Amino acid sequence: MKRLRIGDIRPDIKQIERRAFLRQSLSLGALTMLTGCSLDNPAAPDFIDRVLKGMSHWNDRVQAAIFSPTRLAPVYPESAITKPFPFNAFYAEAQAPVVDGATYRLELAGMIADKRPWTVADLRKLPHESQVTRHICVEGWSAIGKWGGVPFHVFLERIGADKTAKYVGFKCADGYYSSIDMPTALHPQTLLALDYGDAELPRKYGYPMKLRVPTKLGFKNPKHITEIFVTNDYPGGYWEDQGYNWFSGS
Amino acid sequence: MADMSMSHGSGAAADEVHPLVVRITHWVNAFAMILMILSGWRIYNASPIFGFRFPDQLTLGAWLGGALAWHFAAMWLLAINGLVYVVYGFASGHFKRDFWPIRPVDVWNDFRAALTFKLAHRLGTYNSVQKLLYAGVVFLAAAAIVSGLSIWKPVQFYPLTWLLGGYDFARIVHFLAMSGIVGFLVVHIALVALVPSTFVPMITGRAAAAHEGETTR
């Protein structure tokens, strides 16, 4: 039996390599090779990841400058409400957390004067407003819904939050977390929503309470909130830490 | 004399097919536009408006978050470069001289002449079909930018979004503008492949054929 030496097959390898190289250069140029480095591994950022991150931070600042604290998101008639309003989360609807309203406490932390926890009943005693606004998902789809609850600026006022702080952060019963800038937190349409439609917020939409921010993308509207904190240290978020733009204003 | 060798010297001016600003903005735009299109396809795939998706291998960004990061980074390159080009186009007379006027009857005659291979290609002078296509793609790029802004900021730029028929319709406008640009690219690249002597001047600024002794491709 003849032993096969590497020299015998080298020309073939060369030819295969050349063919692969040609195919790669033909596949829309080197551009497609860049797809390997697009914030897909936050633990090991490469040069392109750092450039994209830098541009995302720049876009945070641009969006903060564009944001108007008085410009209202468009409101719609109730006839425009999307039915059924889509469920959306990083898990399936059946996995939505079950929160017991009787034992639920909203915890407060950080730069807040009165950190006593809140029950659902206490939250319902605060001023109540409702809105029919468009929820825009980062994926591009949108849906119109009706939410009711406590204007967030009223709540922040009531608990003595430091309104000069940069961020308001949220921790949720499903492990989700997110944060928003203080000007958006104080926007007149930002709501601590307790109701969807004209009924209590159901489990799939974030029982017992979610943040409704019609001036930001959907993933900046955390559901099942269990803790609110005020801070100057950037808190990030579930999706934001994976590469979604933090400000994500609309 | 020093300025005899410069491109704007009286003798050399006739050689210059594309001024330096046009060449630089052309290639920066080509790079930025391809980044925008390929990342845009990935973003489209996250929630397709029509009944199809772009093959993932053709897209840029690896996932929605990566594609959005590319899209919102490259948009600055596209917008700033486009602004430089448009300001230059008006200020230098490039638009008026090379793209204007576009008369429908000329477009029709030139188009027929081109199809019957009777249309002469003169480097540095655009026929009416070229004028229409180049002015058209500038318009499409502007439409892509305006519709893009209106779906990026439907609250802060609400009047713009309203003008474009609302958030959902503006998404369709954005898609159609992209489709038109991709259609232009296909025709543009096919024509450069058919008349390769047009390629070199977009890099060097000069027509290769104008220099004796040099081979033309």
Short mmCIF file of C-alpha atoms in Angstrom, two decimals:
data_model
loop_
_atom_site.label_atom_id
_atom_site.label_comp_id
_atom_site.label_asym_id
_atom_site.label_seq_id
_atom_site.Cartn_x
_atom_site.Cartn_y
_atom_site.Cartn_z
CA MET A 1 0.00 0.00 0.00
CA LYS A 2 1.33 3.41 -0.98
CA ARG A 3 1.56 5.89 1.85
CA LEU A 4 -0.10 9.15 1.02
CA ARG A 5 2.19 12.09 1.76
CA ILE A 6 1.06 15.65 2.31
CA GLY A 7 3.03 16.68 -0.77
CA ASP A 8 0.78 14.57 -2.95
CA ILE A 9 -2.38 16.41 -2.01
CA ARG A 10 -0.93 19.89 -1.49
CA PRO A 11 -1.81 21.11 -5.01
CA ASP A 12 -5.39 20.04 -4.41
CA ILE A 13 -5.51 21.88 -1.07
CA LYS A 14 -4.13 24.96 -2.76
CA GLN A 15 -6.79 24.79 -5.40
CA ILE A 16 -9.56 24.37 -2.85
CA GLU A 17 -8.20 27.29 -0.87
CA ARG A 18 -8.06 29.41 -4.01
CA ARG A 19 -11.62 28.49 -4.86
CA ALA A 20 -12.78 29.34 -1.34
CA PHE A 21 -10.92 32.64 -1.52
CA LEU A 22 -12.55 33.49 -4.84
CA ARG A 23 -15.95 32.62 -3.53
CA GLN A 24 -15.36 34.82 -0.48
CA SER A 25 -14.24 37.78 -2.52
CA LEU A 26 -17.26 37.37 -4.75
CA SER A 27 -19.74 37.20 -1.88
CA LEU A 28 -20.47 40.91 -1.78
CA GLY A 29 -16.84 41.63 -1.09
CA ALA A 30 -15.25 41.58 2.29
CA LEU A 31 -18.37 43.12 3.80
CA THR A 32 -19.98 39.84 4.69
CA MET A 33 -16.88 38.90 6.65
CA LEU A 34 -17.61 41.83 8.94
CA THR A 35 -20.81 40.13 10.03
CA GLY A 36 -18.74 37.96 12.33
CA CYS A 37 -18.02 40.96 14.52
CA SER A 38 -21.25 42.78 15.25
CA LEU A 39 -21.76 42.97 18.99
CA ASP A 40 -22.54 39.27 18.94
CA ASN A 41 -20.21 38.51 21.83
CA PRO A 42 -20.35 41.32 24.42
CA ALA A 43 -17.80 39.47 26.56
CA ALA A 44 -15.08 39.77 23.91
CA PRO A 45 -15.50 43.02 21.97
CA ASP A 46 -13.20 43.43 18.96
CA PHE A 47 -12.21 46.66 17.22
CA ILE A 48 -15.43 46.95 15.18
CA ASP A 49 -17.51 46.27 18.30
CA ARG A 50 -15.76 49.16 20.03
CA VAL A 51 -16.41 51.50 17.10
CA LEU A 52 -20.10 50.50 17.00
CA LYS A 53 -20.38 50.92 20.79
CA GLY A 54 -18.77 54.35 20.53
CA MET A 55 -21.25 55.40 17.85
CA SER A 56 -24.12 54.07 19.97
CA HIS A 57 -22.97 56.25 22.91
CA TRP A 58 -22.76 59.21 20.53
CA ASN A 59 -26.32 58.43 19.40
CA ASP A 60 -27.44 58.38 23.07
CA ARG A 61 -26.19 61.95 23.40
CA VAL A 62 -27.74 63.08 20.11
CA GLN A 63 -31.11 61.57 21.08
CA ALA A 64 -30.99 63.20 24.53
CA ALA A 65 -30.42 66.53 22.76
CA ILE A 66 -33.28 65.90 20.29
CA PHE A 67 -35.68 64.80 23.08
CA SER A 68 -38.24 67.45 23.95
CA PRO A 69 -39.62 67.23 27.52
CA THR A 70 -42.86 68.83 26.34
CA ARG A 71 -43.50 67.24 22.92
CA LEU A 72 -46.23 64.65 23.34
CA ALA A 73 -46.44 61.31 21.56
CA PRO A 74 -49.44 61.26 19.21
CA VAL A 75 -52.64 59.91 20.80
CA TYR A 76 -55.25 57.90 18.94
CA PRO A 77 -58.99 57.24 19.25
CA GLU A 78 -59.95 54.01 21.03
CA SER A 79 -61.17 52.66 17.68
CA ALA A 80 -57.52 52.58 16.53
CA ILE A 81 -56.46 50.13 19.27
CA THR A 82 -54.74 47.00 17.90
CA LYS A 83 -56.69 43.85 18.79
CA PRO A 84 -55.35 41.60 20.11
CA PHE A 85 -52.45 43.66 21.39
CA PRO A 86 -49.36 41.48 20.80
CA PHE A 87 -47.55 39.77 23.66
CA ASN A 88 -43.81 40.30 23.45
CA ALA A 89 -40.95 39.31 25.78
CA PHE A 90 -37.71 37.36 25.77
CA TYR A 91 -39.76 34.28 26.72
CA ALA A 92 -43.06 32.72 25.61
CA GLU A 93 -46.38 33.95 26.97
CA ALA A 94 -46.83 30.84 29.13
CA GLN A 95 -43.57 31.66 30.94
CA ALA A 96 -44.74 35.12 32.07
CA PRO A 97 -44.18 35.46 35.83
CA VAL A 98 -47.05 34.92 38.26
CA VAL A 99 -47.03 37.78 40.74
CA ASP A 100 -49.26 37.64 43.83
CA GLY A 101 -50.90 41.07 44.10
CA ALA A 102 -51.65 40.56 47.81
CA THR A 103 -48.02 40.13 48.83
CA TYR A 104 -46.50 42.31 46.09
CA ARG A 105 -44.32 45.19 47.26
CA LEU A 106 -42.68 47.76 45.02
CA GLU A 107 -39.22 48.36 46.50
CA LEU A 108 -37.42 51.70 46.19
CA ALA A 109 -33.67 52.34 46.30
CA GLY A 110 -30.99 54.89 45.52
CA MET A 111 -31.40 58.67 45.51
CA ILE A 112 -34.94 58.67 46.95
CA ALA A 113 -35.98 60.40 50.19
CA ASP A 114 -38.84 58.07 51.17
CA LYS A 115 -37.90 54.48 50.40
CA ARG A 116 -40.91 52.78 52.00
CA PRO A 117 -42.24 49.98 49.75
CA TRP A 118 -45.59 50.34 47.98
CA THR A 119 -48.53 47.97 47.73
CA VAL A 120 -50.81 47.84 44.67
CA ALA A 121 -53.62 49.35 46.76
CA ASP A 122 -51.41 52.32 47.73
CA LEU A 123 -50.40 52.88 44.08
CA ARG A 124 -54.08 52.94 43.11
CA LYS A 125 -54.72 55.82 45.51
CA LEU A 126 -52.46 58.12 43.47
CA PRO A 127 -53.73 60.30 40.57
CA HIS A 128 -54.75 58.18 37.58
CA GLU A 129 -54.49 58.97 33.86
CA SER A 130 -54.96 56.94 30.72
CA GLN A 131 -53.58 57.18 27.19
CA VAL A 132 -54.05 55.56 23.78
CA THR A 133 -50.59 55.58 22.21
CA ARG A 134 -48.46 53.65 19.76
CA HIS A 135 -46.04 51.06 21.11
CA ILE A 136 -43.13 50.76 18.64
CA CYS A 137 -40.95 47.67 18.85
CA VAL A 138 -37.24 47.77 18.09
CA GLU A 139 -38.04 45.07 15.49
CA GLY A 140 -40.05 47.60 13.50
CA TRP A 141 -43.66 46.53 14.12
CA SER A 142 -45.98 48.74 16.09
CA ALA A 143 -49.32 48.40 17.87
CA ILE A 144 -51.71 50.88 19.46
CA GLY A 145 -52.86 50.21 23.01
CA LYS A 146 -54.55 51.87 25.96
CA TRP A 147 -52.79 52.09 29.30
CA GLY A 148 -53.90 53.65 32.57
CA GLY A 149 -51.94 54.43 35.71
CA VAL A 150 -50.00 56.94 37.74
CA PRO A 151 -48.06 59.67 35.90
CA PHE A 152 -44.48 58.74 36.74
CA HIS A 153 -43.48 62.35 37.51
CA VAL A 154 -46.23 62.45 40.18
CA PHE A 155 -44.86 59.26 41.73
CA LEU A 156 -41.24 60.47 41.63
CA GLU A 157 -42.36 63.71 43.28
CA ARG A 158 -44.27 61.78 45.98
CA ILE A 159 -41.32 59.56 46.97
CA GLY A 160 -38.87 62.46 46.96
CA ALA A 161 -36.70 61.21 44.11
CA ASP A 162 -33.65 63.33 43.35
CA LYS A 163 -34.68 64.81 40.00
CA THR A 164 -31.14 65.99 39.31
CA ALA A 165 -29.98 62.35 39.09
CA LYS A 166 -29.20 60.97 35.64
CA TYR A 167 -30.98 57.61 35.60
CA VAL A 168 -34.03 55.77 36.85
CA GLY A 169 -33.54 52.01 36.89
CA PHE A 170 -36.06 49.14 37.03
CA LYS A 171 -35.83 45.53 38.20
CA CYS A 172 -38.56 43.09 37.26
CA ALA A 173 -40.12 39.85 38.51
CA ASP A 174 -39.06 38.04 35.30
CA GLY A 175 -35.38 38.92 35.68
CA TYR A 176 -35.67 41.73 33.13
CA TYR A 177 -34.07 45.06 33.95
CA SER A 178 -33.77 48.40 32.19
CA SER A 179 -33.17 52.10 32.81
CA ILE A 180 -34.17 55.45 31.38
CA ASP A 181 -32.90 59.04 31.50
CA MET A 182 -34.43 61.44 34.06
CA PRO A 183 -35.95 63.85 31.45
CA THR A 184 -37.92 60.94 29.94
CA ALA A 185 -38.92 59.73 33.44
CA LEU A 186 -40.41 63.20 34.07
CA HIS A 187 -42.19 63.41 30.66
CA PRO A 188 -45.95 64.00 31.16
CA GLN A 189 -46.90 60.79 29.26
CA THR A 190 -44.56 58.43 31.14
CA LEU A 191 -46.88 56.25 33.24
CA LEU A 192 -46.62 53.64 35.98
CA ALA A 193 -49.31 51.60 34.23
CA LEU A 194 -51.67 49.54 36.40
CA ASP A 195 -54.36 49.03 33.75
CA TYR A 196 -54.53 47.83 30.18
CA GLY A 197 -57.67 48.87 28.30
CA ASP A 198 -60.13 49.59 31.10
CA ALA A 199 -59.17 46.61 33.27
CA GLU A 200 -56.37 45.65 35.65
CA LEU A 201 -53.09 44.99 33.80
CA PRO A 202 -53.20 41.26 32.94
CA ARG A 203 -50.28 38.91 33.56
CA LYS A 204 -49.22 38.88 29.91
CA TYR A 205 -48.90 42.68 29.80
CA GLY A 206 -46.95 43.00 33.05
CA TYR A 207 -49.13 42.53 36.17
CA PRO A 208 -49.19 44.24 38.57
CA MET A 209 -47.37 47.24 37.13
CA LYS A 210 -45.32 48.20 34.07
CA LEU A 211 -43.69 51.37 32.88
CA ARG A 212 -45.38 52.87 29.84
CA VAL A 213 -43.05 55.22 27.91
CA PRO A 214 -44.61 56.30 24.60
CA THR A 215 -41.47 58.29 23.74
CA LYS A 216 -39.25 55.20 23.72
CA LEU A 217 -39.12 51.83 21.98
CA GLY A 218 -41.03 48.89 23.46
CA PHE A 219 -38.09 47.21 25.22
CA LYS A 220 -37.70 50.40 27.32
CA ASN A 221 -41.16 49.65 28.84
CA PRO A 222 -40.30 47.10 31.57
CA LYS A 223 -43.11 44.88 32.89
CA HIS A 224 -43.73 43.25 36.33
CA ILE A 225 -41.60 45.96 38.01
CA THR A 226 -40.53 45.03 41.55
CA GLU A 227 -37.91 47.70 42.22
CA ILE A 228 -37.32 51.28 41.11
CA PHE A 229 -34.02 53.00 41.85
CA VAL A 230 -32.58 56.45 41.13
CA THR A 231 -28.87 56.72 40.43
CA ASN A 232 -26.03 58.54 38.69
CA ASP A 233 -24.28 55.26 37.84
CA TYR A 234 -25.25 53.90 34.42
CA PRO A 235 -27.50 50.89 35.14
CA GLY A 236 -27.71 49.40 31.62
CA GLY A 237 -30.43 46.89 30.82
CA TYR A 238 -31.18 43.35 29.68
CA TRP A 239 -31.09 44.16 25.94
CA GLU A 240 -28.93 47.26 26.26
CA ASP A 241 -26.08 45.19 27.73
CA GLN A 242 -26.29 42.92 24.66
CA GLY A 243 -25.99 45.80 22.22
CA TYR A 244 -29.32 47.59 21.74
CA ASN A 245 -28.96 51.34 21.85
CA TRP A 246 -29.57 52.57 25.41
CA PHE A 247 -31.55 55.78 24.81
CA SER A 248 -33.79 54.25 22.09
CA GLY A 249 -36.10 57.27 21.97
CA SER A 250 -38.80 57.55 19.36
CA MET B 1 4.98 76.62 -14.70
CA ALA B 2 3.63 75.03 -11.60
CA ASP B 3 -0.07 75.22 -12.30
CA MET B 4 0.19 73.83 -15.79
CA SER B 5 0.38 70.39 -14.26
CA MET B 6 -2.64 70.94 -12.06
CA SER B 7 -5.93 69.52 -13.17
CA HIS B 8 -7.46 72.96 -13.46
CA GLY B 9 -4.75 74.23 -15.76
CA SER B 10 -6.29 75.33 -19.05
CA GLY B 11 -4.93 72.45 -21.09
CA ALA B 12 -5.67 69.73 -18.56
CA ALA B 13 -9.20 70.82 -17.68
CA ALA B 14 -10.65 68.99 -20.64
CA ASP B 15 -9.10 65.77 -19.31
CA GLU B 16 -10.83 65.96 -15.97
CA VAL B 17 -13.94 63.84 -16.11
CA HIS B 18 -14.80 63.87 -12.39
CA PRO B 19 -13.63 66.52 -9.90
CA LEU B 20 -11.93 65.31 -6.71
CA VAL B 21 -14.93 66.13 -4.44
CA VAL B 22 -17.24 64.07 -6.66
CA ARG B 23 -14.83 61.12 -6.67
CA ILE B 24 -14.32 61.10 -2.89
CA THR B 25 -18.02 61.53 -2.09
CA HIS B 26 -18.89 58.87 -4.69
CA TRP B 27 -16.78 56.20 -3.01
CA VAL B 28 -17.61 57.20 0.56
CA ASN B 29 -21.26 57.10 -0.45
CA ALA B 30 -20.85 53.70 -2.11
CA PHE B 31 -19.32 52.31 1.11
CA ALA B 32 -21.89 53.92 3.43
CA MET B 33 -24.82 53.02 1.17
CA ILE B 34 -23.82 49.35 1.06
CA LEU B 35 -23.50 49.29 4.87
CA MET B 36 -26.95 50.89 5.16
CA ILE B 37 -28.57 48.50 2.65
CA LEU B 38 -27.09 45.29 4.10
CA SER B 39 -27.77 46.22 7.73
CA GLY B 40 -31.21 47.47 6.71
CA TRP B 41 -32.05 44.06 5.24
CA ARG B 42 -31.25 42.44 8.59
CA ILE B 43 -33.45 44.97 10.41
CA TYR B 44 -36.24 44.31 7.88
CA ASN B 45 -35.94 40.56 8.61
CA ALA B 46 -36.78 41.14 12.29
CA SER B 47 -40.30 42.13 11.23
CA PRO B 48 -40.86 41.79 7.46
CA ILE B 49 -43.42 44.18 5.94
CA PHE B 50 -43.93 41.95 2.89
CA GLY B 51 -44.09 38.19 2.58
CA PHE B 52 -40.37 37.53 2.24
CA ARG B 53 -37.06 37.84 4.08
CA PHE B 54 -33.58 38.63 2.82
CA PRO B 55 -31.14 35.70 3.03
CA ASP B 56 -29.26 36.17 6.33
CA GLN B 57 -25.90 35.49 4.63
CA LEU B 58 -26.38 38.63 2.52
CA THR B 59 -27.02 40.86 5.51
CA LEU B 60 -24.74 42.79 7.82
CA GLY B 61 -24.85 42.70 11.61
CA ALA B 62 -25.23 39.01 12.61
CA TRP B 63 -28.35 39.84 14.69
CA LEU B 64 -30.87 42.67 15.06
CA GLY B 65 -28.80 44.53 17.68
CA GLY B 66 -25.67 44.34 15.52
CA ALA B 67 -27.56 45.44 12.39
CA LEU B 68 -29.11 48.41 14.20
CA ALA B 69 -25.67 49.42 15.52
CA TRP B 70 -24.26 49.32 11.96
CA HIS B 71 -27.27 51.17 10.53
CA PHE B 72 -27.18 54.00 13.08
CA ALA B 73 -23.39 54.33 12.81
CA ALA B 74 -23.25 54.32 8.99
CA MET B 75 -26.11 56.82 8.76
CA TRP B 76 -23.74 59.56 9.96
CA LEU B 77 -21.24 58.75 7.24
CA LEU B 78 -24.01 58.67 4.63
CA ALA B 79 -25.65 61.90 5.81
CA ILE B 80 -22.49 63.98 6.27
CA ASN B 81 -21.02 62.77 2.98
CA GLY B 82 -24.34 63.40 1.22
CA LEU B 83 -24.47 66.92 2.66
CA VAL B 84 -20.95 67.67 1.40
CA TYR B 85 -21.92 66.39 -2.06
CA VAL B 86 -25.18 68.36 -2.26
CA VAL B 87 -23.59 71.61 -1.04
CA TYR B 88 -20.74 71.09 -3.53
CA GLY B 89 -23.21 70.20 -6.29
CA PHE B 90 -25.06 73.49 -5.94
CA ALA B 91 -22.08 75.71 -5.08
CA SER B 92 -19.78 74.49 -7.86
CA GLY B 93 -22.45 74.40 -10.54
CA HIS B 94 -21.97 70.60 -10.92
CA PHE B 95 -25.72 69.95 -10.67
CA LYS B 96 -26.71 72.74 -13.06
CA ARG B 97 -23.96 72.00 -15.55
CA ASP B 98 -24.14 68.21 -15.62
CA PHE B 99 -27.69 67.25 -14.59
CA TRP B 100 -29.77 70.12 -15.92
CA PRO B 101 -32.01 70.34 -17.85
CA ILE B 102 -33.65 66.92 -18.05
CA ARG B 103 -36.19 67.03 -20.88
CA PRO B 104 -38.52 64.03 -21.27
CA VAL B 105 -38.17 64.12 -25.06
CA ASP B 106 -34.35 63.95 -24.78
CA VAL B 107 -34.61 61.09 -22.30
CA TRP B 108 -36.84 59.18 -24.71
CA ASN B 109 -34.58 59.81 -27.72
CA ASP B 110 -31.39 58.92 -25.83
CA PHE B 111 -33.03 55.83 -24.37
CA ARG B 112 -34.03 54.62 -27.84
CA ALA B 113 -30.59 55.42 -29.20
CA ALA B 114 -28.96 53.48 -26.34
CA LEU B 115 -31.11 50.41 -26.96
CA THR B 116 -30.15 50.40 -30.62
CA PHE B 117 -26.47 50.98 -29.74
CA LYS B 118 -26.48 54.32 -31.56
CA LEU B 119 -25.78 56.41 -28.46
CA ALA B 120 -22.18 57.59 -28.28
CA HIS B 121 -20.63 57.54 -24.79
CA ARG B 122 -18.66 60.70 -24.19
CA LEU B 123 -16.74 60.61 -20.91
CA GLY B 124 -17.55 63.59 -18.74
CA THR B 125 -20.80 64.39 -20.53
CA TYR B 126 -24.02 62.78 -19.42
CA ASN B 127 -26.77 61.84 -21.84
CA SER B 128 -30.35 62.49 -20.80
CA VAL B 129 -30.92 58.96 -19.49
CA GLN B 130 -27.84 59.27 -17.29
CA LYS B 131 -28.96 62.69 -16.07
CA LEU B 132 -32.33 61.25 -15.12
CA LEU B 133 -30.82 58.23 -13.36
CA TYR B 134 -28.21 60.21 -11.41
CA ALA B 135 -30.64 62.95 -10.40
CA GLY B 136 -33.16 60.20 -9.60
CA VAL B 137 -30.84 58.31 -7.28
CA VAL B 138 -29.97 61.52 -5.43
CA PHE B 139 -33.71 62.02 -4.96
CA LEU B 140 -34.11 58.40 -3.75
CA ALA B 141 -31.25 58.84 -1.26
CA ALA B 142 -32.97 61.97 0.05
CA ALA B 143 -36.25 60.03 0.32
CA ALA B 144 -34.46 57.24 2.21
CA ILE B 145 -32.97 59.75 4.65
CA VAL B 146 -36.24 61.62 5.24
CA SER B 147 -38.30 58.42 5.68
CA GLY B 148 -35.52 56.96 7.84
CA LEU B 149 -35.61 59.98 10.15
CA SER B 150 -39.38 59.74 10.40
CA ILE B 151 -39.33 56.10 11.54
CA TRP B 152 -36.34 56.69 13.85
CA LYS B 153 -38.04 59.64 15.59
CA PRO B 154 -41.81 59.35 15.02
CA VAL B 155 -42.48 61.37 18.20
CA GLN B 156 -39.75 64.03 18.12
CA PHE B 157 -40.07 64.51 14.33
CA TYR B 158 -43.81 63.90 14.29
CA PRO B 159 -44.61 66.48 11.56
CA LEU B 160 -42.20 64.67 9.24
CA THR B 161 -43.76 61.28 10.05
CA TRP B 162 -47.21 62.76 9.47
CA LEU B 163 -46.12 64.11 6.06
CA LEU B 164 -44.98 60.60 5.13
CA GLY B 165 -48.37 59.15 5.96
CA GLY B 166 -47.65 57.96 9.52
CA TYR B 167 -45.20 55.48 11.04
CA ASP B 168 -46.31 52.35 9.15
CA PHE B 169 -46.48 54.06 5.76
CA ALA B 170 -43.10 55.74 6.32
CA ARG B 171 -41.62 52.23 6.78
CA ILE B 172 -42.94 51.32 3.33
CA VAL B 173 -41.54 54.56 1.85
CA HIS B 174 -38.17 53.70 3.42
CA PHE B 175 -38.33 50.22 1.89
CA LEU B 176 -39.30 51.56 -1.56
CA ALA B 177 -36.48 54.13 -1.49
CA MET B 178 -34.03 51.31 -0.70
CA SER B 179 -35.50 49.19 -3.52
CA GLY B 180 -35.08 52.05 -5.98
CA ILE B 181 -31.47 52.57 -4.90
CA VAL B 182 -30.72 48.84 -5.23
CA GLY B 183 -32.36 48.89 -8.69
CA PHE B 184 -30.17 51.84 -9.65
CA LEU B 185 -27.08 50.00 -8.37
CA VAL B 186 -27.83 46.95 -10.51
CA VAL B 187 -28.20 49.08 -13.68
CA HIS B 188 -25.24 51.31 -12.74
CA ILE B 189 -22.85 48.41 -12.13
CA ALA B 190 -24.07 46.55 -15.24
CA LEU B 191 -23.41 49.63 -17.38
CA VAL B 192 -19.93 50.13 -15.90
CA ALA B 193 -19.22 46.48 -16.71
CA LEU B 194 -20.38 47.10 -20.30
CA VAL B 195 -18.32 50.29 -20.66
CA PRO B 196 -15.32 49.67 -18.37
CA SER B 197 -13.52 52.82 -19.53
CA THR B 198 -15.93 54.76 -17.28
CA PHE B 199 -14.51 53.06 -14.18
CA VAL B 200 -10.98 54.51 -14.13
CA PRO B 201 -12.03 58.19 -14.27
CA MET B 202 -14.10 57.73 -11.09
CA ILE B 203 -10.81 56.92 -9.34
CA THR B 204 -8.20 59.02 -11.16
CA GLY B 205 -10.50 61.76 -12.36
CA ARG B 206 -9.12 61.47 -15.87
CA ALA B 207 -10.15 59.54 -18.92
CA ALA B 208 -7.61 56.80 -19.55
CA ALA B 209 -8.19 57.10 -23.31
CA ALA B 210 -7.10 60.73 -23.31
CA HIS B 211 -3.49 59.75 -22.64
CA GLU B 212 -1.57 58.44 -25.58
CA GLY B 213 0.36 55.25 -25.06
CA GLU B 214 -1.86 54.06 -22.22
CA THR B 215 -4.00 51.07 -22.84
CA THR B 216 -7.69 51.41 -22.45
CA ARG B 217 -9.71 48.65 -20.91
#
